[in-house]
Amino acid sequence: MFLDLDRFKLINDTLGHTIGDCLLQQVARRLSDTVRDGDVVARWGGDEFIILIPHLSHPQDIHALAERLLTVIDQVFEIDGNELFVTSSIGIAFFDDPDLNAETLIKRADIALYHVKEQGRNGYQLFELAMDNRAPELLTLEKDLRQALSRQEFQVLYQPRINLLDGSIDGMEALLRWHHPAMGMVSPGKFIPIAEDTGLILSIGKWVLQQACLQNKQWQEAGLPPIRVAVNLSPKQFRQSDLIQMIQSVLTETGLDPTYLELEITESVAIQDIQFTQNIFIQLSDMGVHLSIDDFGTGHSSLSRLQTLPINYLKIDKSFVQDLDSNQKVSHIIKTIVALGKNLGLKIVAEGVETEPQLDFLKSIECESAQGFFFYHPIAVDEATHLLQNHRNPLESIMVDQNLQEMA
Ligand code: C2E
Ligand code: MG
Ligand code: MG
């Protein structure tokens, strides 16, 4: 088994190497405590561990072991007064062919690991022969990504955010797309992690910010009702040392009033080092920029841990909204988030609204805003401009449609 900590570098970069080292020691201890005598846990390098299981009664037993290893790492680590959360990814290869040597076995486990990372981390994968060609594909993707900016293969789409009280569009989220010359559309879920690992995210992210600010300024100059445009910041962007200067200079260059810029960071990045986040957020909020916590509910935190931050919006992760249909408990969770958020003076945005019952529920608990395919998919600039010019109140039009249906 090839085990790698997810986003360990972030901890090292933010909290320092001493804490990073302590974390590795504690991880090593948990791993050793979880395997049996006779199994081998070895540090391979950096945040990578190799676990050798010489005897396994049934090959299927590997699943239970992998689950157990993921779970023990997923528990809170307490180091020097910091509560740290990390997840891990595991690639697994069997010594099922006498021709295999150690090197190939490790390479296979590593390829399987690559697959877990690609599928969003925090999981495990067994190596399959069909995977062999996948890693080279990722390497090609990385190579192409380096040239994508200069080849103008990126496009920013905009997804409207709807104010549920009056149905107006109160913002747009900028979402990046990559049109690969051979592979077609590559989704951000696939290329953002590569951009993040390679550091390319800094130049790509700056480009997105420039585009979004420029576009918003153009909309305002065309006399359209002013809206706020939200731009996502990746973990590495958030930690970049000249973040504040970079944002300030983009605002100055484009002439956009900071109040019409909103920045989104995910909950897990925000809570990684709350003091750091607070420091950055205060500077941004003093500039007049608005701030949101993205994917809220997925990051092991609570609203009380976030309440020291100057936040404007809390975006409830789309997985909650999508579970609404099947899981009663989820409606209580969303209701609680909305109520608590209100007490703390935050606006709540529900992400991923796809159906009318979901919308009705959100309105019934007085959630302020929503985003989702039910209203609009992410759309290209021309369509967004058109929409802002002719914006019909989407809630009204839904009501009109309903009335027409009832009459018919
Ligand atoms: P996010 O910031 O949470 O963005 C919301 C994602 O949900 C978008 O996926 C959007 O297309 C999708 N979505 C919106 N409404 C619905 C719905 O009703 N149903 C479903 N199933 N999905 C919906 P997208 O565009 O693929 O982006 C995925 C993630 O990639 C984003 O999640 C964000 O974390 C990241 N990302 C996208 N653009 C950028 C960027 O410019 N910079 C950075 N750093 N990250 C970006
Ligand atoms: Mg977002
Ligand atoms: Mg989100």
XYZ file of N, CA and C in Angstrom, residues 116-283:
504
model
N -6.612 7.829 -6.971
C -7.381 8.308 -5.823
C -7.317 9.832 -5.784
N -6.112 10.358 -5.977
C -5.919 11.819 -5.925
C -6.783 12.489 -6.986
N -6.797 11.869 -8.136
C -7.524 12.443 -9.255
C -9.022 12.444 -8.977
N -9.452 11.426 -8.225
C -10.883 11.351 -7.938
C -11.268 12.093 -6.668
N -10.411 12.996 -6.257
C -10.792 13.858 -5.142
C -10.176 13.493 -3.814
N -9.215 12.590 -3.782
C -8.485 12.240 -2.556
C -9.353 11.572 -1.497
N -8.720 11.310 -0.321
C -9.402 10.695 0.814
C -10.113 9.406 0.427
N -9.354 8.448 -0.084
C -9.941 7.169 -0.460
C -8.840 6.194 -0.827
N -9.211 5.033 -1.327
C -8.184 4.075 -1.750
C -8.594 3.432 -3.063
N -7.611 2.877 -3.755
C -7.826 2.248 -5.057
C -6.922 1.045 -5.165
N -7.426 -0.009 -5.791
C -6.580 -1.145 -6.145
C -6.048 -0.926 -7.555
N -4.794 -1.288 -7.745
C -4.207 -1.157 -9.074
C -4.902 -2.107 -10.054
N -5.160 -1.620 -11.253
C -5.647 -2.483 -12.326
C -4.743 -2.283 -13.523
N -4.573 -3.351 -14.299
C -3.664 -3.257 -15.453
C -4.071 -2.131 -16.399
N -5.366 -1.928 -16.526
C -5.868 -0.905 -17.444
C -5.419 0.504 -17.032
N -4.994 0.623 -15.776
C -4.584 1.947 -15.292
C -3.225 2.358 -15.828
N -2.463 1.384 -16.252
C -1.065 1.646 -16.558
C -0.826 2.889 -17.415
N -1.737 3.165 -18.313
C -1.520 4.281 -19.226
C -2.024 5.609 -18.683
N -2.658 5.561 -17.529
C -3.311 6.772 -17.054
C -2.325 7.826 -16.561
N -1.283 7.370 -15.851
C -0.347 8.340 -15.300
C 0.312 9.176 -16.400
N 0.755 8.547 -17.496
C 1.294 9.370 -18.582
C 0.296 10.414 -19.079
N -0.977 10.057 -19.096
C -1.972 11.029 -19.549
C -1.989 12.264 -18.642
N -1.839 11.988 -17.337
C -1.814 13.106 -16.408
C -0.576 13.970 -16.613
N 0.528 13.296 -16.953
C 1.745 14.058 -17.197
C 1.588 14.956 -18.416
N 0.919 14.432 -19.447
C 0.650 15.235 -20.630
C -0.211 16.430 -20.258
N -1.223 16.145 -19.437
C -2.131 17.208 -19.017
C -1.351 18.317 -18.319
N -0.409 17.894 -17.496
C 0.396 18.869 -16.765
C 1.222 19.713 -17.733
N 1.787 19.041 -18.711
C 2.618 19.740 -19.700
C 1.752 20.750 -20.479
N 0.563 20.289 -20.888
C -0.318 21.161 -21.661
C -0.847 22.329 -20.833
N -1.053 22.049 -19.544
C -1.581 23.090 -18.667
C -0.612 24.266 -18.583
N 0.683 23.949 -18.670
C 1.696 25.007 -18.607
C 1.557 25.991 -19.758
N 0.988 25.530 -20.869
C 0.894 26.403 -22.041
C -0.513 26.937 -22.279
N -1.441 26.456 -21.447
C -2.845 26.769 -21.707
C -3.142 28.272 -21.649
N -2.476 28.965 -20.716
C -2.732 30.405 -20.586
C -2.284 31.146 -21.836
N -1.032 30.878 -22.260
C -0.514 31.618 -23.418
C -1.245 31.207 -24.693
N -1.768 30.001 -24.716
C -2.520 29.576 -25.903
C -3.997 29.973 -25.837
N -4.340 30.702 -24.795
C -5.707 31.221 -24.618
C -6.775 30.132 -24.655
N -6.498 29.052 -23.923
C -7.452 27.945 -23.902
C -8.437 28.032 -22.728
N -8.252 29.043 -21.889
C -9.151 29.170 -20.740
C -10.333 30.087 -21.049
N -11.416 29.814 -20.358
C -12.597 30.655 -20.488
C -13.246 30.769 -19.110
N -13.746 31.947 -18.806
C -14.457 32.098 -17.536
C -15.959 32.077 -17.809
N -16.658 31.187 -17.120
C -18.124 31.177 -17.193
C -18.676 31.836 -15.931
N -19.929 32.232 -15.992
C -20.542 32.912 -14.855
C -21.833 32.214 -14.463
N -21.955 31.872 -13.189
C -23.210 31.283 -12.729
C -23.938 32.285 -11.819
N -25.155 32.678 -12.235
C -25.909 33.644 -11.438
C -26.280 33.104 -10.059
N -26.282 34.018 -9.115
C -26.771 33.691 -7.774
C -28.069 34.464 -7.573
N -29.084 33.743 -7.131
C -30.422 34.336 -7.060
C -30.780 34.715 -5.630
N -31.267 35.930 -5.471
C -31.786 36.371 -4.184
C -33.199 35.791 -4.033
N -33.398 34.953 -3.023
C -34.672 34.223 -2.928
C -35.817 35.094 -2.420
N -35.483 36.284 -1.904
C -36.563 37.140 -1.415
C -37.298 37.799 -2.569
N -36.515 38.300 -3.560
C -37.186 39.017 -4.642
C -36.860 38.436 -6.024
N -36.076 37.377 -6.069
C -35.795 36.735 -7.346
C -34.762 37.447 -8.201
N -34.154 38.506 -7.649
C -33.167 39.223 -8.466
C -31.841 38.452 -8.508
N -31.022 38.817 -9.498
C -29.674 38.255 -9.541
C -28.809 39.128 -8.660
N -28.284 38.575 -7.578
C -27.488 39.448 -6.715
C -26.000 39.187 -6.836
N -25.633 38.297 -7.745
C -24.213 38.058 -7.957
C -24.004 37.019 -9.030
N -22.730 36.859 -9.404
C -22.355 35.820 -10.365
C -21.082 35.192 -9.833
N -20.971 33.869 -9.959
C -19.716 33.215 -9.585
C -18.923 32.911 -10.841
N -17.655 33.333 -10.845
C -16.776 33.049 -11.980
C -16.271 31.616 -11.868
N -16.484 30.813 -12.908
C -16.042 29.414 -12.888
C -15.200 29.142 -14.133
N -14.034 28.592 -13.907
C -13.054 28.451 -14.979
C -13.295 27.197 -15.823
N -13.073 27.324 -17.126
C -13.143 26.180 -18.030
C -11.875 26.114 -18.855
N -11.438 24.891 -19.165
C -10.254 24.695 -20.002
C -10.649 23.909 -21.254
N -10.476 24.536 -22.389
C -10.738 23.850 -23.656
C -9.425 23.286 -24.170
N -9.218 22.006 -23.945
C -7.980 21.362 -24.368
C -8.078 21.057 -25.863
N -7.005 21.375 -26.630
C -7.105 21.225 -28.079
C -7.464 19.799 -28.520
N -6.988 18.783 -27.800
C -7.276 17.411 -28.218
C -8.358 16.751 -27.372
N -8.357 17.064 -26.058
C -9.269 16.338 -25.168
C -10.612 17.035 -24.992
N -10.752 18.227 -25.559
C -11.999 18.960 -25.384
C -12.045 19.587 -24.009
N -13.251 19.695 -23.461
C -13.414 20.374 -22.187
C -12.866 19.531 -21.035
N -11.903 20.078 -20.317
C -11.401 19.402 -19.116
C -12.003 20.135 -17.920
N -12.579 19.380 -16.979
C -13.303 20.044 -15.888
C -12.332 20.562 -14.829
N -12.728 21.624 -14.128
C -11.834 22.177 -13.099
C -11.500 21.142 -12.020
N -12.431 20.234 -11.751
C -12.149 19.180 -10.774
C -10.903 18.391 -11.153
N -10.611 18.351 -12.438
C -9.463 17.591 -12.913
C -8.192 18.448 -13.006
N -8.331 19.678 -13.523
C -7.082 20.417 -13.741
C -6.689 21.346 -12.595
N -7.641 21.772 -11.769
C -7.266 22.652 -10.657
C -6.283 21.943 -9.704
N -6.521 20.658 -9.352
C -5.529 19.989 -8.499
C -4.131 19.933 -9.129
N -4.061 19.764 -10.450
C -2.746 19.743 -11.100
C -2.129 21.144 -11.044
N -2.969 22.145 -11.312
C -2.483 23.523 -11.264
C -1.991 23.862 -9.861
N -2.688 23.309 -8.888
C -2.341 23.544 -7.489
C -0.997 22.878 -7.152
N -0.847 21.619 -7.551
C 0.384 20.881 -7.243
C 1.599 21.477 -7.940
N 1.397 22.031 -9.113
C 2.533 22.537 -9.877
C 2.790 24.024 -9.636
N 1.888 24.667 -8.901
C 2.076 26.095 -8.654
C 1.527 26.967 -9.785
N 1.077 26.321 -10.877
C 0.531 27.088 -12.003
C -0.712 27.868 -11.595
N -1.333 27.447 -10.510
C -2.571 28.075 -10.071
C -2.384 29.573 -9.811
N -1.159 29.969 -9.447
C -0.955 31.387 -9.126
C -1.171 32.266 -10.352
N -0.600 31.857 -11.486
C -0.803 32.693 -12.679
C -2.209 32.494 -13.255
N -2.702 31.263 -13.212
C -4.056 31.016 -13.725
C -5.089 31.762 -12.878
N -4.923 31.671 -11.560
C -5.871 32.309 -10.642
C -5.887 33.826 -10.809
N -4.714 34.384 -11.039
C -4.638 35.836 -11.233
C -5.375 36.218 -12.521
N -5.207 35.382 -13.532
C -5.886 35.640 -14.806
C -7.409 35.630 -14.625
N -7.914 34.642 -13.877
C -9.363 34.564 -13.636
C -9.845 35.830 -12.926
N -9.064 36.245 -11.929
C -9.435 37.447 -11.171
C -9.478 38.676 -12.091
N -8.464 38.793 -12.952
C -8.439 39.927 -13.895
C -9.659 39.898 -14.815
N -9.944 38.724 -15.363
C -11.080 38.599 -16.270
C -12.383 38.988 -15.577
N -12.563 38.456 -14.366
C -13.819 38.678 -13.647
C -13.989 40.155 -13.290
N -12.907 40.788 -12.838
C -13.005 42.206 -12.456
C -13.248 43.072 -13.691
N -12.520 42.755 -14.760
C -12.662 43.510 -15.998
C -14.089 43.388 -16.529
N -14.601 42.175 -16.527
C -15.945 41.919 -17.030
C -16.994 42.674 -16.214
N -16.807 42.615 -14.900
C -17.792 43.270 -14.037
C -17.773 44.786 -14.269
N -16.558 45.336 -14.436
C -16.426 46.764 -14.710
C -17.127 47.108 -16.038
N -16.950 46.229 -17.031
C -17.581 46.489 -18.330
C -19.103 46.462 -18.227
N -19.615 45.528 -17.438
C -21.072 45.477 -17.236
C -21.557 46.790 -16.616
N -20.790 47.263 -15.641
C -21.204 48.510 -14.982
C -21.143 49.683 -15.945
N -20.085 49.699 -16.766
C -19.944 50.809 -17.715
C -21.023 50.775 -18.785
N -21.558 49.576 -19.033
C -22.642 49.457 -20.006
C -23.991 49.825 -19.382
N -23.941 50.239 -18.115
C -25.159 50.712 -17.471
C -26.039 49.610 -16.892
N -25.498 48.407 -16.779
C -26.304 47.321 -16.201
C -26.339 47.461 -14.683
N -27.390 46.919 -14.059
C -27.464 47.028 -12.596
C -26.230 46.365 -11.964
N -25.543 47.078 -11.044
C -24.297 46.528 -10.493
C -24.528 45.245 -9.693
N -23.679 44.287 -9.922
C -23.735 43.034 -9.164
C -22.335 42.738 -8.644
N -22.278 41.772 -7.761
C -20.987 41.347 -7.232
C -20.559 40.101 -7.990
N -19.270 40.031 -8.360
C -18.761 38.806 -8.982
C -17.862 38.096 -7.981
N -18.106 36.784 -7.819
C -17.335 35.987 -6.860
C -16.275 35.184 -7.586
N -15.065 35.196 -7.037
C -13.953 34.438 -7.617
C -13.442 33.451 -6.569
N -13.212 32.204 -7.000
C -12.708 31.188 -6.082
C -11.199 31.327 -5.899
N -10.752 31.212 -4.654
C -9.315 31.197 -4.389
C -8.919 29.805 -3.936
N -7.915 29.241 -4.578
C -7.454 27.899 -4.191
C -6.576 28.021 -2.943
N -6.318 26.888 -2.261
C -5.498 26.931 -1.043
C -4.156 27.623 -1.272
N -3.497 27.274 -2.357
C -2.166 27.851 -2.577
C -2.249 29.359 -2.860
N -3.282 29.758 -3.597
C -3.450 31.192 -3.842
C -3.644 31.936 -2.533
N -4.454 31.327 -1.666
C -4.771 31.980 -0.403
C -3.509 32.187 0.433
N -2.555 31.251 0.292
C -1.310 31.345 1.078
C -0.217 32.112 0.359
N -0.451 32.574 -0.839
C 0.641 33.243 -1.552
C 0.994 34.531 -0.835
N 2.295 34.805 -0.742
C 2.733 35.875 0.161
C 2.263 37.254 -0.304
N 2.089 37.432 -1.617
C 1.699 38.774 -2.071
C 0.218 38.836 -2.454
N -0.606 37.996 -1.804
C -2.028 37.940 -2.154
C -2.708 39.319 -2.127
N -2.502 40.030 -1.015
C -3.192 41.308 -0.852
C -2.757 42.304 -1.941
N -1.449 42.390 -2.174
C -0.950 43.305 -3.217
C -1.484 42.898 -4.583
N -1.526 41.572 -4.825
C -1.987 41.080 -6.123
C -3.438 41.517 -6.357
N -4.285 41.323 -5.342
C -5.696 41.683 -5.492
C -5.849 43.192 -5.645
N -5.091 43.917 -4.814
C -5.138 45.381 -4.890
C -4.754 45.859 -6.291
N -3.714 45.248 -6.861
C -3.259 45.750 -8.159
C -4.254 45.383 -9.266
N -4.894 44.212 -9.165
C -5.903 43.872 -10.170
C -7.089 44.834 -10.081
N -7.482 45.185 -8.854
C -8.597 46.129 -8.691
C -8.230 47.496 -9.264
N -7.009 47.931 -9.002
C -6.573 49.230 -9.512
C -6.521 49.222 -11.040
N -5.882 48.167 -11.587
C -5.771 48.061 -13.053
C -7.126 48.079 -13.746
N -8.082 47.360 -13.170
C -9.366 47.218 -13.851
C -10.343 48.318 -13.465
N -10.029 49.040 -12.380
C -10.892 50.129 -11.941
C -12.190 49.666 -11.280
N -12.241 48.402 -10.875
C -13.466 47.918 -10.235
C -13.501 48.344 -8.769
N -14.633 48.861 -8.344
C -14.832 49.187 -6.936
C -14.796 47.869 -6.140
N -13.918 47.781 -5.095
C -13.738 46.517 -4.359
C -15.040 45.911 -3.836
N -16.038 46.745 -3.599
C -17.274 46.210 -3.021
C -17.985 45.258 -3.983
N -17.612 45.342 -5.282
C -18.241 44.443 -6.246
C -17.422 43.187 -6.511
N -16.386 43.006 -5.690
C -15.612 41.754 -5.785
C -15.881 40.932 -4.540
N -16.090 39.638 -4.764
C -16.257 38.723 -3.640
C -15.248 37.604 -3.838
N -14.622 37.162 -2.756
C -13.673 36.055 -2.870
C -14.192 34.883 -2.070
N -14.067 33.682 -2.639
C -14.545 32.477 -1.965
C -13.364 31.607 -1.569
N -13.320 31.212 -0.312
C -12.382 30.135 0.023
C -13.165 29.036 0.731
N -12.682 27.818 0.588
C -13.445 26.713 1.155
C -13.259 26.690 2.665
N -14.239 26.078 3.302
C -14.220 25.980 4.755
C -12.941 25.308 5.244
N -12.523 24.218 4.568
C -11.364 23.487 5.080
C -10.094 24.337 5.018
N -9.995 25.209 4.011
C -8.826 26.093 3.954
C -8.928 27.160 5.040
N -10.137 27.665 5.249
C -10.323 28.732 6.249
C -9.942 28.274 7.650
N -10.288 27.023 7.985
C -10.060 26.592 9.371
C -8.685 25.971 9.589
N -7.958 25.759 8.495
C -6.631 25.145 8.617
C -5.777 25.920 9.624
N -5.797 27.248 9.507
C -5.057 28.093 10.447
C -5.891 29.360 10.611
N -6.735 29.344 11.643
C -7.761 30.370 11.744
C -7.150 31.757 11.961
N -5.994 31.824 12.642
C -5.329 33.120 12.872
C -4.869 33.726 11.548
N -4.280 32.880 10.732
C -3.814 33.331 9.417
C -4.990 33.834 8.594
N -6.067 33.026 8.569
C -7.248 33.386 7.795
C -7.805 34.718 8.270
N -7.865 34.875 9.596
C -8.410 36.100 10.164
C -7.606 37.320 9.709
N -6.291 37.174 9.771
C -5.398 38.257 9.366
C -5.634 38.669 7.903
N -5.719 37.677 7.010
C -5.939 37.974 5.591
C -7.343 38.563 5.380
N -8.333 37.935 6.025
C -9.715 38.381 5.840
C -9.902 39.826 6.311
N -9.256 40.172 7.412
C -9.418 41.536 7.916
C -8.847 42.532 6.905
N -7.687 42.198 6.337
C -7.101 43.110 5.339
C -8.008 43.245 4.121
